[in-house]
PDB file of C-alpha atoms in Angstrom:
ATOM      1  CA  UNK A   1       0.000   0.000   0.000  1.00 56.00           C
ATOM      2  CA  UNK A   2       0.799   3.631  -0.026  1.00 61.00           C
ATOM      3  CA  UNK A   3       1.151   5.584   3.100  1.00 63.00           C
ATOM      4  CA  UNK A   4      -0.180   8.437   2.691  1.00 61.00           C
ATOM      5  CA  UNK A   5       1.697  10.708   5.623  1.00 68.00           C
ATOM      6  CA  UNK A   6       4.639  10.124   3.413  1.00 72.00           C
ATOM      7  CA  UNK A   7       7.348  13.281   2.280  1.00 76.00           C
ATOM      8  CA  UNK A   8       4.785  13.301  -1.172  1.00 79.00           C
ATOM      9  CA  UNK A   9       2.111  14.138   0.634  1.00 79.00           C
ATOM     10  CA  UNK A  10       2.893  17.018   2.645  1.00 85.00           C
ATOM     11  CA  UNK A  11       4.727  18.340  -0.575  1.00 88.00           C
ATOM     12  CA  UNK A  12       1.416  18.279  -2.344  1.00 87.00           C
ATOM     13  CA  UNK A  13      -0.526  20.165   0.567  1.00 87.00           C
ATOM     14  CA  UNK A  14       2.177  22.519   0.650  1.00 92.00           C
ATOM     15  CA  UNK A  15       1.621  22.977  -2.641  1.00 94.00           C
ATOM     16  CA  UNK A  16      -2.067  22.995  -2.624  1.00 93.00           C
ATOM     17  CA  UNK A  17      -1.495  26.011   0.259  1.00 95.00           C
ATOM     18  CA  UNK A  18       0.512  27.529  -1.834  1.00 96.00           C
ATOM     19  CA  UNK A  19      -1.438  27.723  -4.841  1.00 94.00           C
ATOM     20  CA  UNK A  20      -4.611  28.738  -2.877  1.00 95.00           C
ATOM     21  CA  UNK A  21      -2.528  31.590  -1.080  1.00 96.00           C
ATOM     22  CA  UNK A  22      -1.492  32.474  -5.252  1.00 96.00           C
ATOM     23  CA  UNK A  23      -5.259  32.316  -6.018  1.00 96.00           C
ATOM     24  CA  UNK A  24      -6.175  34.673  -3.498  1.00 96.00           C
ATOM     25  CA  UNK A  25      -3.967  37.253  -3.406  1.00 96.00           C
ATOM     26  CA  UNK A  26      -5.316  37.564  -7.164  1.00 95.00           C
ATOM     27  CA  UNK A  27      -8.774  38.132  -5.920  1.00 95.00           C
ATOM     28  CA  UNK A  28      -7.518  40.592  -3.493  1.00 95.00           C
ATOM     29  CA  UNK A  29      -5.923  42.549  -6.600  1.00 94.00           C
ATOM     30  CA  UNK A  30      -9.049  42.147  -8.743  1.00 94.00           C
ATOM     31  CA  UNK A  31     -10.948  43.798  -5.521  1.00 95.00           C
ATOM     32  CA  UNK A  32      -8.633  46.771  -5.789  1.00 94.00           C
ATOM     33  CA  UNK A  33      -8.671  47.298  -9.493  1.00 90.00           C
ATOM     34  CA  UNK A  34      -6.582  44.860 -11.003  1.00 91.00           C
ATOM     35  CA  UNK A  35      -8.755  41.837 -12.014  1.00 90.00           C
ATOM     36  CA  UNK A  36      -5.961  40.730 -14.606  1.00 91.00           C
ATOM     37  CA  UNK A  37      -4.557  39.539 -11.076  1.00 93.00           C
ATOM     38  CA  UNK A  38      -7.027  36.999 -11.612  1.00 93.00           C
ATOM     39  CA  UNK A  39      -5.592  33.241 -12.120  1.00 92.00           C
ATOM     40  CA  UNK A  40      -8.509  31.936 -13.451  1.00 90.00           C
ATOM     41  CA  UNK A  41      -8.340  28.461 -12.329  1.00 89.00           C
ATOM     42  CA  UNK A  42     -11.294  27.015 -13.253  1.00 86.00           C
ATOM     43  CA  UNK A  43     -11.215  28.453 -16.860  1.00 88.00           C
ATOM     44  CA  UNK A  44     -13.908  31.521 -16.944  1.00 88.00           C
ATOM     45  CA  UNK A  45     -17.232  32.138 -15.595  1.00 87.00           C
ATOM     46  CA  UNK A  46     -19.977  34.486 -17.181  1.00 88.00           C
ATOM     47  CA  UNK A  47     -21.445  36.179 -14.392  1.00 88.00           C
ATOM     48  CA  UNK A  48     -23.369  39.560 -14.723  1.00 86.00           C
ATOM     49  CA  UNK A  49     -26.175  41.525 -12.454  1.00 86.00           C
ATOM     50  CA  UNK A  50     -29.375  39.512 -14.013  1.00 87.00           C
ATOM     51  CA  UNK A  51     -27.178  35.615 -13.602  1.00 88.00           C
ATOM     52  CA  UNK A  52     -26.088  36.167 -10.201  1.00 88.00           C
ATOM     53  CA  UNK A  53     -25.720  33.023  -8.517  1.00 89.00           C
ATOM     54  CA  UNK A  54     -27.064  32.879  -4.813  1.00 91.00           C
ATOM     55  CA  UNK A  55     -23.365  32.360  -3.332  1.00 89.00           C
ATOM     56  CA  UNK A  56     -22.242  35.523  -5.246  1.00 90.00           C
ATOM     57  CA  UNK A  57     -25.104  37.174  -4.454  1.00 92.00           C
ATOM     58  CA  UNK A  58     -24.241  36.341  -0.214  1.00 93.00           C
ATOM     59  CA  UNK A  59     -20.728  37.068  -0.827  1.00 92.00           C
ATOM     60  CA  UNK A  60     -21.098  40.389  -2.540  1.00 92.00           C
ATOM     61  CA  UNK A  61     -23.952  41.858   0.076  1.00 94.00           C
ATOM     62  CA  UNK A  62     -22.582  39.975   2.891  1.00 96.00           C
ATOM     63  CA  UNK A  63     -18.758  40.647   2.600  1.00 94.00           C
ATOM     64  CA  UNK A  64     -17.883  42.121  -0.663  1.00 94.00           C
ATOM     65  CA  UNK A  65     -19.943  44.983  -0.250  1.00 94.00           C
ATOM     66  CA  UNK A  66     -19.155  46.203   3.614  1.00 96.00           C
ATOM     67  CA  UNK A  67     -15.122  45.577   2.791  1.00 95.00           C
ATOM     68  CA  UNK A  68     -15.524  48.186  -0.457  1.00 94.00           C
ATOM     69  CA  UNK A  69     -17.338  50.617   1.936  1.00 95.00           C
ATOM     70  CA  UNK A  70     -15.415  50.288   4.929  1.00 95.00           C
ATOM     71  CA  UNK A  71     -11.958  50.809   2.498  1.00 92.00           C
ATOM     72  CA  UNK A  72     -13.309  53.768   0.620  1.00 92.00           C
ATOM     73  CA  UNK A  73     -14.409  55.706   4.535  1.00 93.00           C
ATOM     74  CA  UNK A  74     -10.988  55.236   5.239  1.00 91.00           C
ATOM     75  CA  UNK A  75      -9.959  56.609   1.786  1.00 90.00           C
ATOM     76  CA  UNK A  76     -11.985  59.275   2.278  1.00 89.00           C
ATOM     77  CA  UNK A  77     -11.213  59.949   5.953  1.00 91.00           C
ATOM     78  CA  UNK A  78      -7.504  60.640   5.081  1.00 88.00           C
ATOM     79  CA  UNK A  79      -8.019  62.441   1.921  1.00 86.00           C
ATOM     80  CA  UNK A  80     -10.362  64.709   4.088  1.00 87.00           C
ATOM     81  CA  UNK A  81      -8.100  64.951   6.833  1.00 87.00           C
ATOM     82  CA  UNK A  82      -6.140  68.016   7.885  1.00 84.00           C
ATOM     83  CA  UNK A  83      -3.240  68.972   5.550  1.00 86.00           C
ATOM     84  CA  UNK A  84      -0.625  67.090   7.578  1.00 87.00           C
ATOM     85  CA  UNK A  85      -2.453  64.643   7.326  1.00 84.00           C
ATOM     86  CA  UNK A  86      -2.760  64.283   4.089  1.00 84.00           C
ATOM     87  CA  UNK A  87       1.290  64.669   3.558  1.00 85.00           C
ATOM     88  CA  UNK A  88       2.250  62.234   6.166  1.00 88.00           C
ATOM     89  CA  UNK A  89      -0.195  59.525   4.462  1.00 87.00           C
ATOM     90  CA  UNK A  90      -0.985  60.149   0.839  1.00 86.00           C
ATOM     91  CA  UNK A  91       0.428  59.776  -2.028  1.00 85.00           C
ATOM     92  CA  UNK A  92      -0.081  62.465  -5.137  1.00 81.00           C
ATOM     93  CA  UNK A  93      -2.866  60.746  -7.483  1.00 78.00           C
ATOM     94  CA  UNK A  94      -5.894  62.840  -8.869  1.00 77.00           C
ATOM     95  CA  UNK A  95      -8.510  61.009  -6.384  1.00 80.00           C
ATOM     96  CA  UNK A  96      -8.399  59.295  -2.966  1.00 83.00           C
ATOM     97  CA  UNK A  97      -5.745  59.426  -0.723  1.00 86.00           C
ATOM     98  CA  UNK A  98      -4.086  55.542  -0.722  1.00 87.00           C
ATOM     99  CA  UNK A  99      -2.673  54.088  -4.051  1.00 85.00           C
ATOM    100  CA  UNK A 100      -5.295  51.347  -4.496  1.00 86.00           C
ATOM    101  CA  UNK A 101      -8.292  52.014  -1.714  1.00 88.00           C
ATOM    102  CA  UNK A 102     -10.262  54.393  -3.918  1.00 87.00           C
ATOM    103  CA  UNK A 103     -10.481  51.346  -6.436  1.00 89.00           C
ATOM    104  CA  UNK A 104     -11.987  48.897  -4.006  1.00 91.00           C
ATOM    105  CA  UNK A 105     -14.905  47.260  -6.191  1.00 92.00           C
ATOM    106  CA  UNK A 106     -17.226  44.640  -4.984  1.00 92.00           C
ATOM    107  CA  UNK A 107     -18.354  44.170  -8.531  1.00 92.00           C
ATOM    108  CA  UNK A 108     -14.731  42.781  -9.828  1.00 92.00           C
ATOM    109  CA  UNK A 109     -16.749  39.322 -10.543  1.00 90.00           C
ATOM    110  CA  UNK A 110     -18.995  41.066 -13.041  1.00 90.00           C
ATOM    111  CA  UNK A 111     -17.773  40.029 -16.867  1.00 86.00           C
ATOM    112  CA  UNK A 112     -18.322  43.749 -17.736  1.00 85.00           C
ATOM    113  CA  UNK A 113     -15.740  44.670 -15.458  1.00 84.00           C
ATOM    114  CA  UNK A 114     -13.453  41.770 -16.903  1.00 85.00           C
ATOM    115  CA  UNK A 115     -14.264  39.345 -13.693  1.00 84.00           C
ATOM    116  CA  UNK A 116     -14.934  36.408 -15.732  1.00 88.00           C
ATOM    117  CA  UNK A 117     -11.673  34.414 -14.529  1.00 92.00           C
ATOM    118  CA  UNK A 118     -11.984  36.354 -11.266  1.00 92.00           C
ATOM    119  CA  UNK A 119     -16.026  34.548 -11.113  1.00 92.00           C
ATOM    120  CA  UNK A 120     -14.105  31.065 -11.447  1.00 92.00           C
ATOM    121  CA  UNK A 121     -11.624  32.190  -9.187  1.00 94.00           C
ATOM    122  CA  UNK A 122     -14.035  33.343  -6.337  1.00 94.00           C
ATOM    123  CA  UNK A 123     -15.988  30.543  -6.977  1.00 92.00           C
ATOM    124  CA  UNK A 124     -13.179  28.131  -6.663  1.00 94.00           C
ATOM    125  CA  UNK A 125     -11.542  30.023  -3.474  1.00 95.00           C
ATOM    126  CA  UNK A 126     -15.074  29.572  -1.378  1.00 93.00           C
ATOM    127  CA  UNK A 127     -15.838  25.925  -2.447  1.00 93.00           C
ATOM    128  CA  UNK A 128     -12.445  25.284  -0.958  1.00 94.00           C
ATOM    129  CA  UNK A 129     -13.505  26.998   2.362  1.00 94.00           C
ATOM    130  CA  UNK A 130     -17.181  25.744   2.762  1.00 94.00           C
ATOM    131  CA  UNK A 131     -15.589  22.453   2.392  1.00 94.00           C
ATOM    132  CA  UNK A 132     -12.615  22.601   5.160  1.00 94.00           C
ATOM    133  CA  UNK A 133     -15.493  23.833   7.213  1.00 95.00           C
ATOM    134  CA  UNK A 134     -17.744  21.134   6.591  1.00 95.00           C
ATOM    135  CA  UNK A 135     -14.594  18.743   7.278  1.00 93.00           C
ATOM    136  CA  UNK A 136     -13.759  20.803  10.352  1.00 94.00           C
ATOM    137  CA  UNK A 137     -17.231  20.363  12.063  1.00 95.00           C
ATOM    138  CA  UNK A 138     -17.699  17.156  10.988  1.00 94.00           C
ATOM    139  CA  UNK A 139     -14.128  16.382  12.636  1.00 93.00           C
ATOM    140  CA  UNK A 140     -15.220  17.975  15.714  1.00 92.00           C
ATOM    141  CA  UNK A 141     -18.767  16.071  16.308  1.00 93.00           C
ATOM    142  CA  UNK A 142     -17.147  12.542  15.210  1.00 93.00           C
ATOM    143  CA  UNK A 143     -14.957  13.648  18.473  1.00 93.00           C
ATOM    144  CA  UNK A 144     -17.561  14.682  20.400  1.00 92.00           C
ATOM    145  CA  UNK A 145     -19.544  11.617  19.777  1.00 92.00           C
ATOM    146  CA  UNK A 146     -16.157   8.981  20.024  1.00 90.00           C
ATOM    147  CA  UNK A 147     -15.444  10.723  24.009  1.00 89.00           C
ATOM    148  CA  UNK A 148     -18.772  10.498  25.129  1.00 89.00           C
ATOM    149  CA  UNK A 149     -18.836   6.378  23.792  1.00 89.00           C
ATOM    150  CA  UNK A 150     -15.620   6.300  25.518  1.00 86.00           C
ATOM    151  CA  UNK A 151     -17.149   8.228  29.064  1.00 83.00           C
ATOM    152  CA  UNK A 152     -20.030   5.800  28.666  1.00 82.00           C
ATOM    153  CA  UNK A 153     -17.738   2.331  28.619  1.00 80.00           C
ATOM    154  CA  UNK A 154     -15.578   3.740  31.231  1.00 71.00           C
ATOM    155  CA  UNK A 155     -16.822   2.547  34.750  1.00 70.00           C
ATOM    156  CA  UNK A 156     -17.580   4.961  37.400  1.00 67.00           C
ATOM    157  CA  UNK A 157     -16.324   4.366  40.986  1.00 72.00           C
ATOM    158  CA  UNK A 158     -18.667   3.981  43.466  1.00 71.00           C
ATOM    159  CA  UNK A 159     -19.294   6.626  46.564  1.00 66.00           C
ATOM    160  CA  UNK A 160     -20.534   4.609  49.476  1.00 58.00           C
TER     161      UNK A 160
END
């Protein structure tokens, strides 16, 4: 047989990790502007306003969405700052304040904004989390379940 907790093995997981960590850090640059960051793992995906899918849809309201505003306050806090301000933190550009805040865009999955590898990419990026959390809680109740079996063989001493 193969063992599988072999040197091969934790050099593909590493590289797995690795390759994830590649995958999104191009989603992060898509977010701020640059979705030719975008790997494009799974080929391309054709998403637009009327085909959002339901994940997409979560993910833009639910996390997409707040991270571009919360970004762009900050943008805008230091570019409305006091002068000193301004000098200390900014650099010169003809709007915002930060290099790459005042491009935050939670619509960087959207094919009109040339998010069609950054779709497969997103898509891709939270299969592979909903999954390690599905494997994570099922870890934890199979451990739950395999103490209490072992609590319930164990015998108790008696207090007389």
């Amino acid at each position: 047989g193969v063992d599988l907790r072999g040197g091969r093995f934790e050099v593909v997981v590493i590289r797995s990790a690795l390759g994830l960590v590649l995958v999104s850090w191009g989603l992060v640059g898509a977010f701020f502007g640059e979705p030719s960051r975008c790997v494009g793992v799974l080929g391309s995906r054709d998403v637009t306003e009327d085909n959002l899918p339901l994940s997409f849809r979560a993910l833009r309201k639910y996390l997409l969405g707040p991270a571009m505003n919360w970004f762009l306050m900050w943008d805008r806090l230091a570019d409305n700052s006091g002068w000193w301000v301004r000098r200390a933190l900014c650099t010169e550009q003809e709007s915002g304040c930060f290099d790459h805040l005042h491009k935050a865009n939670a619509d960087f999955i959207f094919e009109e904004n040339g998010g069609g590898r950054c779709a497969a990419d997103l898509s891709f990026v939270s299969n592979v989390f909903v999954c390690a959390g599905v494997v994570a809680c099922g870890s934890h109740f199979l451990k739950k379940r395999d103490r209490q079996r072992r609590a319930a063989r164990r015998p108790r001493p008696h207090q007389d």
